[in-house]
CSV table of C-alpha atoms in Angstrom, one decimal:
chain,number,residue,atom,x,y,z
A,1,MET,CA,120.5,99.2,300.6
A,2,ASN,CA,119.2,95.3,300.7
A,3,GLN,CA,121.3,93.3,297.9
A,4,PRO,CA,118.7,92.6,294.7
A,5,LEU,CA,117.9,89.1,294.9
A,6,ALA,CA,119.6,86.9,291.7
A,7,LEU,CA,117.3,85.7,289.2
A,8,ALA,CA,117.1,82.1,288.7
A,9,PRO,CA,114.6,79.7,287.0
A,10,GLU,CA,113.2,78.4,290.0
A,11,ILE,CA,112.5,82.1,291.3
A,12,ILE,CA,110.4,82.6,287.8
A,13,ASP,CA,108.7,79.3,288.6
A,14,ASN,CA,107.8,80.8,292.1
A,15,TRP,CA,106.3,83.7,290.8
A,16,ALA,CA,104.4,81.7,288.4
A,17,ASP,CA,102.9,78.9,290.3
A,18,ASP,CA,102.9,80.2,293.9
A,19,THR,CA,99.2,81.5,294.5
A,20,GLN,CA,100.5,82.7,297.8
A,21,GLY,CA,103.6,84.3,296.3
A,22,PRO,CA,104.6,87.9,295.5
A,23,VAL,CA,101.5,89.9,294.1
A,24,ALA,CA,103.5,91.7,291.6
A,25,LEU,CA,106.8,93.0,290.4
A,26,HIS,CA,107.1,96.8,290.1
A,27,LEU,CA,109.8,99.0,289.0
A,28,LYS,CA,109.6,103.1,289.1
A,29,GLN,CA,112.1,104.2,286.7
A,30,LYS,CA,113.2,107.4,286.5
A,31,LEU,CA,113.6,109.6,283.1
A,32,LEU,CA,115.4,112.5,281.6
A,33,PRO,CA,115.3,114.7,278.1
A,34,VAL,CA,118.2,114.1,276.3
A,35,GLU,CA,118.9,117.9,275.8
A,36,LEU,CA,121.2,118.3,278.8
A,37,ASP,CA,119.7,120.4,281.8
A,38,GLY,CA,116.4,120.5,279.5
A,39,LYS,CA,113.1,121.1,281.5
A,40,VAL,CA,110.8,121.5,278.1
A,41,ILE,CA,109.3,118.1,277.2
A,42,TYR,CA,105.8,117.8,274.6
A,43,PRO,CA,103.3,115.4,276.4
A,44,PRO,CA,100.8,113.8,273.8
A,45,THR,CA,97.4,116.1,272.9
A,46,TYR,CA,94.1,114.8,273.0
A,47,ALA,CA,90.9,116.1,271.2
A,48,ASP,CA,89.2,118.6,273.0
A,49,ILE,CA,91.5,118.3,275.8
A,50,GLY,CA,95.0,119.2,274.4
A,51,TYR,CA,97.7,117.6,277.1
A,52,ASN,CA,96.1,115.2,280.0
A,53,LEU,CA,96.8,117.3,282.6
A,54,ASN,CA,95.5,116.8,286.0
A,55,THR,CA,95.9,119.2,289.3
A,56,LEU,CA,95.9,118.0,292.3
A,57,SER,CA,94.2,118.8,295.5
A,58,ASP,CA,97.5,120.6,296.8
A,59,GLY,CA,97.7,122.5,293.3
A,60,THR,CA,100.6,120.3,292.0
A,61,LYS,CA,100.4,119.4,288.1
A,62,VAL,CA,100.7,116.1,286.7
A,63,VAL,CA,100.7,115.4,282.8
A,64,THR,CA,100.7,112.3,281.1
A,65,ILE,CA,103.6,111.5,278.9
A,66,ASP,CA,102.7,108.4,277.5
A,67,SER,CA,99.9,106.5,278.2
A,68,VAL,CA,99.4,102.6,278.9
A,69,GLY,CA,98.3,101.8,275.5
A,70,SER,CA,101.1,103.9,273.8
A,71,GLN,CA,103.8,102.2,275.7
A,72,ALA,CA,102.1,98.7,275.0
A,73,ASN,CA,102.1,99.6,271.5
A,74,ARG,CA,106.0,100.5,272.0
A,75,MET,CA,107.0,97.0,273.7
A,76,GLU,CA,105.1,94.6,271.8
A,77,PRO,CA,107.4,94.9,268.9
A,78,ILE,CA,110.5,93.7,270.3
A,79,PHE,CA,108.9,90.0,269.7
A,80,LYS,CA,109.4,90.8,266.2
A,81,PHE,CA,113.3,91.1,265.9
A,82,GLU,CA,116.0,88.6,267.3
A,83,PRO,CA,116.4,87.1,269.8
A,84,TYR,CA,112.7,87.2,271.1
A,85,SER,CA,111.4,86.7,267.2
A,86,SER,CA,111.4,82.7,268.0
A,87,LEU,CA,109.6,83.3,270.9
A,88,VAL,CA,106.2,84.0,269.2
A,89,PRO,CA,104.3,83.2,266.2
A,90,GLN,CA,105.2,85.5,263.9
A,91,ILE,CA,101.9,85.8,261.9
A,92,GLN,CA,101.7,88.1,258.6
A,93,ILE,CA,98.2,89.2,257.2
A,94,GLU,CA,98.4,90.2,253.5
A,95,LEU,CA,96.5,93.3,253.0
A,96,HIS,CA,97.0,93.6,249.4
A,97,SER,CA,99.5,93.3,246.4
A,98,LYS,CA,100.2,95.1,243.0
A,99,GLY,CA,102.0,94.2,240.0
A,100,GLU,CA,104.1,90.7,238.8
A,101,GLY,CA,107.0,88.9,238.9
A,102,GLU,CA,110.1,91.0,240.0
A,103,GLU,CA,107.7,94.3,240.1
A,104,LYS,CA,105.4,92.6,242.3
A,105,HIS,CA,104.8,94.4,245.7
A,106,VAL,CA,102.7,93.0,248.6
A,107,GLU,CA,101.5,95.2,251.7
A,108,THR,CA,101.5,93.2,254.6
A,109,ARG,CA,101.3,93.6,258.3
A,110,SER,CA,102.2,91.9,261.7
A,111,LEU,CA,100.0,90.8,264.1
A,112,LEU,CA,102.3,92.4,266.2
A,113,ASP,CA,101.7,95.7,264.7
A,114,LEU,CA,98.1,96.2,265.0
A,115,ALA,CA,96.7,98.4,267.7
A,116,HIS,CA,93.8,95.5,268.9
A,117,ARG,CA,96.3,92.6,268.3
A,118,SER,CA,94.2,89.5,268.1
A,119,ALA,CA,90.5,90.9,268.3
A,120,ASP,CA,91.6,93.6,265.6
A,121,ALA,CA,89.1,94.3,262.7
A,122,VAL,CA,92.0,93.1,260.0
A,123,VAL,CA,92.1,90.0,262.0
A,124,HIS,CA,88.4,89.4,261.6
A,125,ALA,CA,88.3,90.1,258.1
A,126,SER,CA,91.4,87.4,257.3
A,127,PRO,CA,89.1,84.4,257.0
A,128,THR,CA,91.6,81.4,257.7
A,129,LEU,CA,92.8,83.3,260.7
A,130,SER,CA,89.5,84.5,262.1
A,131,SER,CA,88.4,81.2,262.6
A,132,ILE,CA,91.4,80.4,264.5
A,133,VAL,CA,91.8,83.5,266.5
A,134,ALA,CA,87.4,83.1,267.3
A,135,GLU,CA,87.6,79.6,268.3
A,136,ALA,CA,90.7,80.8,270.5
A,137,PHE,CA,88.2,82.9,271.8
A,138,ARG,CA,85.5,80.5,272.5
A,139,SER,CA,88.3,78.5,274.3
A,140,LEU,CA,88.9,81.2,276.9
A,141,ARG,CA,85.4,82.3,277.5
A,142,GLN,CA,83.3,78.8,277.7
A,143,ARG,CA,86.1,76.6,279.2
A,144,GLY,CA,88.6,79.2,280.7
A,145,ASP,CA,91.7,77.4,278.6
A,146,ALA,CA,94.3,80.2,277.6
A,147,GLY,CA,96.2,77.6,275.8
A,148,PRO,CA,94.6,78.2,272.1
A,149,LEU,CA,95.3,82.0,272.4
A,150,CYS,CA,99.0,81.3,273.8
A,151,ARG,CA,99.7,79.1,270.3
A,152,VAL,CA,98.3,81.8,268.2
A,153,ALA,CA,98.4,85.1,269.9
A,154,PRO,CA,100.5,85.0,273.4
A,155,THR,CA,101.4,88.8,273.2
A,156,SER,CA,97.3,89.5,273.2
A,157,LEU,CA,97.4,88.0,276.6
A,158,VAL,CA,100.7,89.8,277.8
A,159,PHE,CA,99.2,93.3,277.0
A,160,GLY,CA,95.7,92.6,277.1
A,161,VAL,CA,93.1,92.3,274.8
A,162,TRP,CA,89.1,92.5,274.4
A,163,ASP,CA,87.2,90.9,271.8
A,164,SER,CA,85.0,93.4,271.5
A,165,ARG,CA,84.1,92.6,268.0
A,166,GLY,CA,83.7,89.2,268.0
A,167,GLU,CA,81.3,86.8,269.1
A,168,SER,CA,83.0,86.1,272.6
A,169,ASN,CA,83.2,89.5,274.1
A,170,GLU,CA,86.4,88.0,276.0
A,171,LYS,CA,88.4,90.4,277.7
A,172,ARG,CA,91.4,89.8,279.5
A,173,PRO,CA,93.5,92.4,281.4
A,174,ARG,CA,96.9,93.4,280.5
A,175,LEU,CA,99.8,90.8,282.7
A,176,VAL,CA,102.3,94.3,282.3
A,177,ARG,CA,101.1,97.9,282.6
A,178,SER,CA,103.3,100.9,281.9
A,179,ILE,CA,102.7,104.6,282.0
A,180,ILE,CA,104.9,107.8,282.0
A,181,ARG,CA,103.7,110.6,283.8
A,182,ALA,CA,105.8,114.3,284.3
A,183,TRP,CA,105.3,115.7,288.3
A,184,ASP,CA,104.9,119.6,289.2
A,185,VAL,CA,104.5,120.4,285.9
A,186,GLU,CA,103.4,124.5,284.0
A,187,PRO,CA,101.8,124.3,281.0
A,188,LEU,CA,103.6,126.7,278.2
A,189,HIS,CA,102.1,127.9,275.4
A,190,ALA,CA,103.2,128.8,271.5
A,191,ALA,CA,103.1,131.1,269.1
A,192,ALA,CA,104.1,131.2,265.4
A,193,GLN,CA,103.4,133.3,262.4
A,194,PHE,CA,103.1,131.8,258.4
A,195,ASN,CA,104.2,134.2,256.3
A,196,SER,CA,102.5,133.5,252.5
A,197,VAL,CA,103.5,134.5,249.0
A,198,TRP,CA,100.5,136.9,249.0
A,199,LYS,CA,102.6,140.2,249.3
A,200,SER,CA,104.8,139.6,246.0
A,201,LEU,CA,101.3,139.0,243.8
A,202,ASP,CA,99.9,141.4,242.0
A,203,ASP,CA,96.3,143.2,242.2
A,204,ASN,CA,95.0,141.2,239.7
A,205,GLN,CA,96.4,137.5,241.0
A,206,LYS,CA,94.9,138.6,244.8
A,207,THR,CA,91.6,139.5,243.4
A,208,GLU,CA,91.4,136.4,241.4
A,209,LEU,CA,92.1,134.2,244.5
A,210,ASP,CA,89.7,136.4,246.8
A,211,SER,CA,86.8,135.9,244.2
A,212,LYS,CA,87.8,132.1,244.1
A,213,ALA,CA,88.1,132.1,247.7
A,214,ARG,CA,84.6,132.8,248.1
A,215,ASP,CA,82.9,131.2,245.7
A,216,LYS,CA,84.0,128.0,247.2
A,217,LYS,CA,83.7,129.3,250.9
A,218,VAL,CA,87.2,128.7,252.0
A,219,LYS,CA,90.1,130.9,253.9
A,220,LEU,CA,92.8,132.0,251.4
A,221,SER,CA,94.8,131.3,254.8
A,222,GLU,CA,93.5,127.9,255.2
A,223,LYS,CA,95.3,126.8,251.5
A,224,GLY,CA,98.5,129.0,252.5
A,225,PHE,CA,98.0,131.8,250.1
A,226,LYS,CA,97.5,134.2,252.8
A,227,ASP,CA,99.6,135.2,256.1
A,228,THR,CA,98.0,133.7,259.2
A,229,PRO,CA,99.2,134.0,262.9
A,230,ALA,CA,98.9,130.6,264.5
A,231,ILE,CA,98.1,131.1,268.0
A,232,PHE,CA,94.8,129.4,268.8
A,233,ARG,CA,94.2,125.6,268.5
A,234,LYS,CA,91.1,123.9,266.5
A,235,THR,CA,89.1,122.9,269.8
A,236,ASN,CA,85.7,123.1,271.2
A,237,PRO,CA,83.9,126.0,269.2
A,238,LYS,CA,82.1,126.7,272.8
A,239,VAL,CA,85.0,127.6,273.9
A,240,SER,CA,86.1,131.2,273.1
A,241,GLU,CA,89.8,132.9,272.1
A,242,PHE,CA,89.4,135.5,274.4
A,243,ARG,CA,88.2,135.9,278.2
A,244,ASP,CA,88.2,139.2,280.2
A,245,GLY,CA,90.0,140.7,277.0
A,246,VAL,CA,92.8,138.5,277.0
A,247,PRO,CA,94.0,135.3,275.1
A,248,ASN,CA,92.0,132.2,276.7
A,249,PRO,CA,94.6,129.9,277.5
A,250,GLU,CA,92.1,126.8,276.9
A,251,ARG,CA,92.3,127.6,273.1
A,252,ARG,CA,95.8,128.7,272.8
A,253,VAL,CA,98.3,126.8,270.7
A,254,LEU,CA,100.4,124.1,273.5
A,255,GLY,CA,103.7,124.9,273.7
A,256,GLY,CA,105.1,121.6,276.1
A,257,VAL,CA,105.1,121.7,279.8
A,258,LEU,CA,108.0,122.8,282.0
A,259,VAL,CA,108.8,119.9,284.6
A,260,ASN,CA,110.2,121.2,287.6
A,261,GLY,CA,109.6,117.5,289.3
A,262,SER,CA,110.2,114.6,288.1
A,263,ILE,CA,109.5,112.2,284.7
A,264,GLU,CA,109.0,108.7,286.0
A,265,ARG,CA,107.9,105.4,284.5
A,266,ASP,CA,106.3,103.1,286.5
A,267,VAL,CA,105.9,99.1,285.3
A,268,THR,CA,104.1,97.2,286.6
A,269,ILE,CA,103.7,92.9,286.5
A,270,ASN,CA,100.4,91.8,287.6
A,271,LEU,CA,101.0,88.3,288.8
A,272,ILE,CA,97.4,87.6,290.1
A,273,ALA,CA,96.3,88.3,286.8
A,274,LEU,CA,98.7,85.8,285.5
A,275,ARG,CA,97.8,82.7,288.0
A,276,ALA,CA,94.2,83.8,287.0
A,277,LEU,CA,94.9,82.2,283.5
A,278,GLY,CA,94.1,78.6,283.1
A,279,GLY,CA,94.6,75.5,280.9
A,280,ALA,CA,93.3,72.4,279.5
A,281,ASN,CA,94.7,70.5,282.5
A,282,GLY,CA,97.1,71.4,285.8
A,283,GLN,CA,100.4,70.7,283.8
A,284,GLU,CA,99.3,73.0,280.9
A,285,THR,CA,97.9,75.8,283.0
A,286,ARG,CA,101.4,75.6,284.8
A,287,SER,CA,102.9,76.2,281.1
A,288,ILE,CA,100.7,78.6,280.1
A,289,HIS,CA,101.6,80.8,283.2
A,290,ARG,CA,105.5,80.2,282.9
A,291,TYR,CA,105.4,81.0,279.4
A,292,LEU,CA,103.6,83.9,279.5
A,293,LEU,CA,105.5,85.3,282.5
A,294,ALA,CA,109.1,84.8,280.2
A,295,LEU,CA,107.2,87.0,277.8
A,296,THR,CA,105.8,89.4,280.4
A,297,LEU,CA,109.3,89.6,281.7
A,298,LEU,CA,111.1,90.0,278.9
A,299,ALA,CA,108.5,93.1,277.3
A,300,ALA,CA,108.6,94.6,281.1
A,301,THR,CA,112.3,94.5,281.2
A,302,ALA,CA,113.3,95.7,277.9
A,303,GLU,CA,115.1,99.0,276.9
A,304,ILE,CA,112.2,100.9,274.3
A,305,GLU,CA,113.3,103.6,272.6
A,306,LEU,CA,112.3,106.7,274.1
A,307,SER,CA,112.1,108.8,271.2
A,308,LEU,CA,108.2,109.4,272.3
A,309,ARG,CA,107.6,112.5,269.4
A,310,GLU,CA,109.1,115.5,268.2
A,311,GLY,CA,109.8,117.4,271.4
A,312,CYS,CA,109.8,114.5,273.7
A,313,HIS,CA,113.1,112.5,273.7
A,314,LEU,CA,114.4,111.0,276.7
A,315,ARG,CA,116.7,108.7,278.1
A,316,PHE,CA,116.9,106.4,281.1
A,317,ALA,CA,118.5,108.2,284.5
A,318,ASP,CA,120.3,105.7,286.3
A,319,ASP,CA,120.2,101.6,287.1
A,320,ASP,CA,116.6,100.2,287.2
A,321,ARG,CA,115.5,98.9,290.4
A,322,TRP,CA,112.8,96.1,290.6
A,323,ASN,CA,110.6,95.0,293.4
A,324,MET,CA,108.9,92.2,294.2
A,325,ILE,CA,105.6,92.9,296.1
A,326,PRO,CA,104.2,90.4,298.4
A,327,ARG,CA,100.4,90.2,299.7
A,328,ARG,CA,102.1,91.7,303.2
A,329,GLY,CA,105.5,93.1,304.3
A,330,ASN,CA,108.0,94.8,302.8
A,331,PRO,CA,109.2,94.7,298.9
A,332,THR,CA,112.3,92.9,298.0
A,333,PRO,CA,114.7,93.9,295.5
A,334,VAL,CA,115.1,91.6,292.5
A,335,ASP,CA,117.9,91.6,290.0
A,336,LEU,CA,116.0,91.9,286.5
A,337,VAL,CA,118.9,94.1,284.9
A,338,SER,CA,122.3,93.0,285.1
A,339,GLU,CA,123.5,90.3,281.9
A,340,SER,CA,123.3,87.3,284.2
A,341,SER,CA,119.5,88.0,284.6
A,342,ARG,CA,119.0,88.8,281.2
A,343,LYS,CA,120.6,85.5,279.8
A,344,THR,CA,119.0,83.3,282.6
A,345,LEU,CA,115.6,85.0,281.7
A,346,LEU,CA,116.1,84.6,277.8
A,347,ALA,CA,116.8,80.9,278.6
A,348,TYR,CA,114.0,80.1,280.2
A,349,ALA,CA,111.9,82.1,277.6
A,350,GLN,CA,113.1,79.7,275.0
A,351,ARG,CA,112.7,76.7,277.1
A,352,THR,CA,108.8,77.3,278.0
A,353,VAL,CA,108.0,78.4,274.4
A,354,GLU,CA,108.9,74.5,273.2
A,355,ASN,CA,105.2,73.8,275.1
A,356,PHE,CA,103.2,76.1,272.3
A,357,SER,CA,105.9,76.3,269.0
A,358,ARG,CA,105.5,72.9,268.0
A,359,LYS,CA,101.4,73.6,267.6
A,360,TRP,CA,101.7,76.9,266.0
A,361,PRO,CA,99.2,77.9,263.5
A,362,LYS,CA,99.9,78.6,259.7
A,363,LEU,CA,101.8,82.2,259.7
A,364,GLU,CA,100.3,83.7,256.2
A,365,HIS,CA,97.1,85.0,256.0
A,366,LYS,CA,95.3,87.5,253.4
A,367,PHE,CA,92.6,90.5,254.3
A,368,ASP,CA,89.2,89.7,252.2
A,369,LEU,CA,87.6,92.9,251.7
A,370,SER,CA,84.2,91.3,251.2
A,371,GLU,CA,84.6,90.0,255.1
A,372,ALA,CA,85.2,93.8,255.9
A,373,LYS,CA,82.0,94.9,254.4
A,374,LYS,CA,80.4,91.8,256.2
A,375,LEU,CA,81.4,92.9,259.5
A,376,LEU,CA,80.2,96.6,258.5
A,377,ALA,CA,77.2,95.3,257.8
A,378,LYS,CA,76.7,93.3,261.3
A,379,LYS,CA,77.6,96.7,262.6
A,380,ALA,CA,74.4,98.0,261.0
A,381,GLU,CA,72.6,95.1,261.9
A,382,LYS,CA,73.0,95.6,265.4
A,383,HIS,CA,72.8,99.5,265.2
A,384,GLU,CA,69.0,99.3,263.4
A,385,GLU,CA,68.5,96.5,266.3
A,386,VAL,CA,69.1,99.2,269.1
A,387,GLY,CA,67.2,101.9,267.4
A,388,SER,CA,64.5,99.6,267.0
C-alpha cells in the first residue's frame, strides 16, 4: 500500500486554490457495534415507512443508519468547544428568561445548534441577527460574495444552507457530506406485552373506568389501565395488520436489523463546491476558500460520538484511510489522521480565521415573538396568493 501523503499547509492551499486540482477528498470508514460480535442494530425510523431500507437488484438489502442531515447535525457542534470554538463566531440567541437577580434563568440557543443554521426560523425572528444574515444572503445571491456569510455563520457554508424562508432563496450545497449505511441486512421485528394494574382492580373500579372510557371515546389500554400487546405499529391505516391470515411485516413493530455485511460511513469533501464560492475580490476569494476548507477538514476528520440512538452504539473499526480524488486517474492516499496532521490542520485554521474574526458581528441576540408572528402572517399571505 502506498505511503499516505503527509499533510502540509501548501497542500491545503493547493486543494483550496487550484481549479485544476483534486475534485474531492473521501473517507470510507468501517464501523462496528460496541457489543462484541454484535450484529443487531437499530436504524432510525421514519413516519409511514419505518426503516429507510432499500433492496438492490441482486436482492441485497441496504439500510440507512444515519442520514446526511443527521450526520451534519452531529459534526457541527464540535465548533462550540475548544480547540475549535475560537474558529467560528459563537452566536447565542436568547429565547426567553424567567425570574430576577440570582433566580433569573435565561434560555438560549447557539446558532450552531439550529437545524437550518443561519436560515432557521429563529434567526428570522431575531431582529438584530436577521438583518445581518439577510444582508449576507443578499450579498451571496446578488454578487456571489460569500464573505459576509463567512463572518456571521461560516458553518452554514460548510454544512449547506437554503434560505427558503428568506427573501434571497439562496441555496448552497454542503462542502462535507457524511452518511452511514449498513449492507446486507435482514429486518427484524419485536413484540412486547404491557401488563397493567387492571387485574388487581375490583369490579366497581373496572366498571367505572370502562364507563368513563366509553364516554370520552378513549381506550383504557392507551391510558395505561388495561393490558395490551405491542405487536403492530401505528402507520398508514390503509395497511392491514394481517395479510393472508398472518401478521403483516409492514405493520409489525420494528426490532432492528441483523447486519450480515458491513457498516460503513462515507465522508466526502467537495472541493468543486468550495472553489465555486467567491469573495469581493481575488484575495478575499482565496481567503474564503482556505478558511472554509480548514473548517471542513476539521469537521470531517473529527471523531464524533457514535452512540446514535438506543440500540445503535457504534465504534470505529480501524485506522481511517483518506484518499485525494483527482479528475482522472487513481486516488492518492493522504494522511489526515495522524497527530502531526491534526496539529498542522488546527494551526492552519487558526491562521486563516484571522481574516474573518476581526469583523465578526455582535454575538448576542434576542428572539422576538412578535417577529415570529409576522413570519406566520407572511406564510398565510403567501398561501392565500397561491390559492387565489
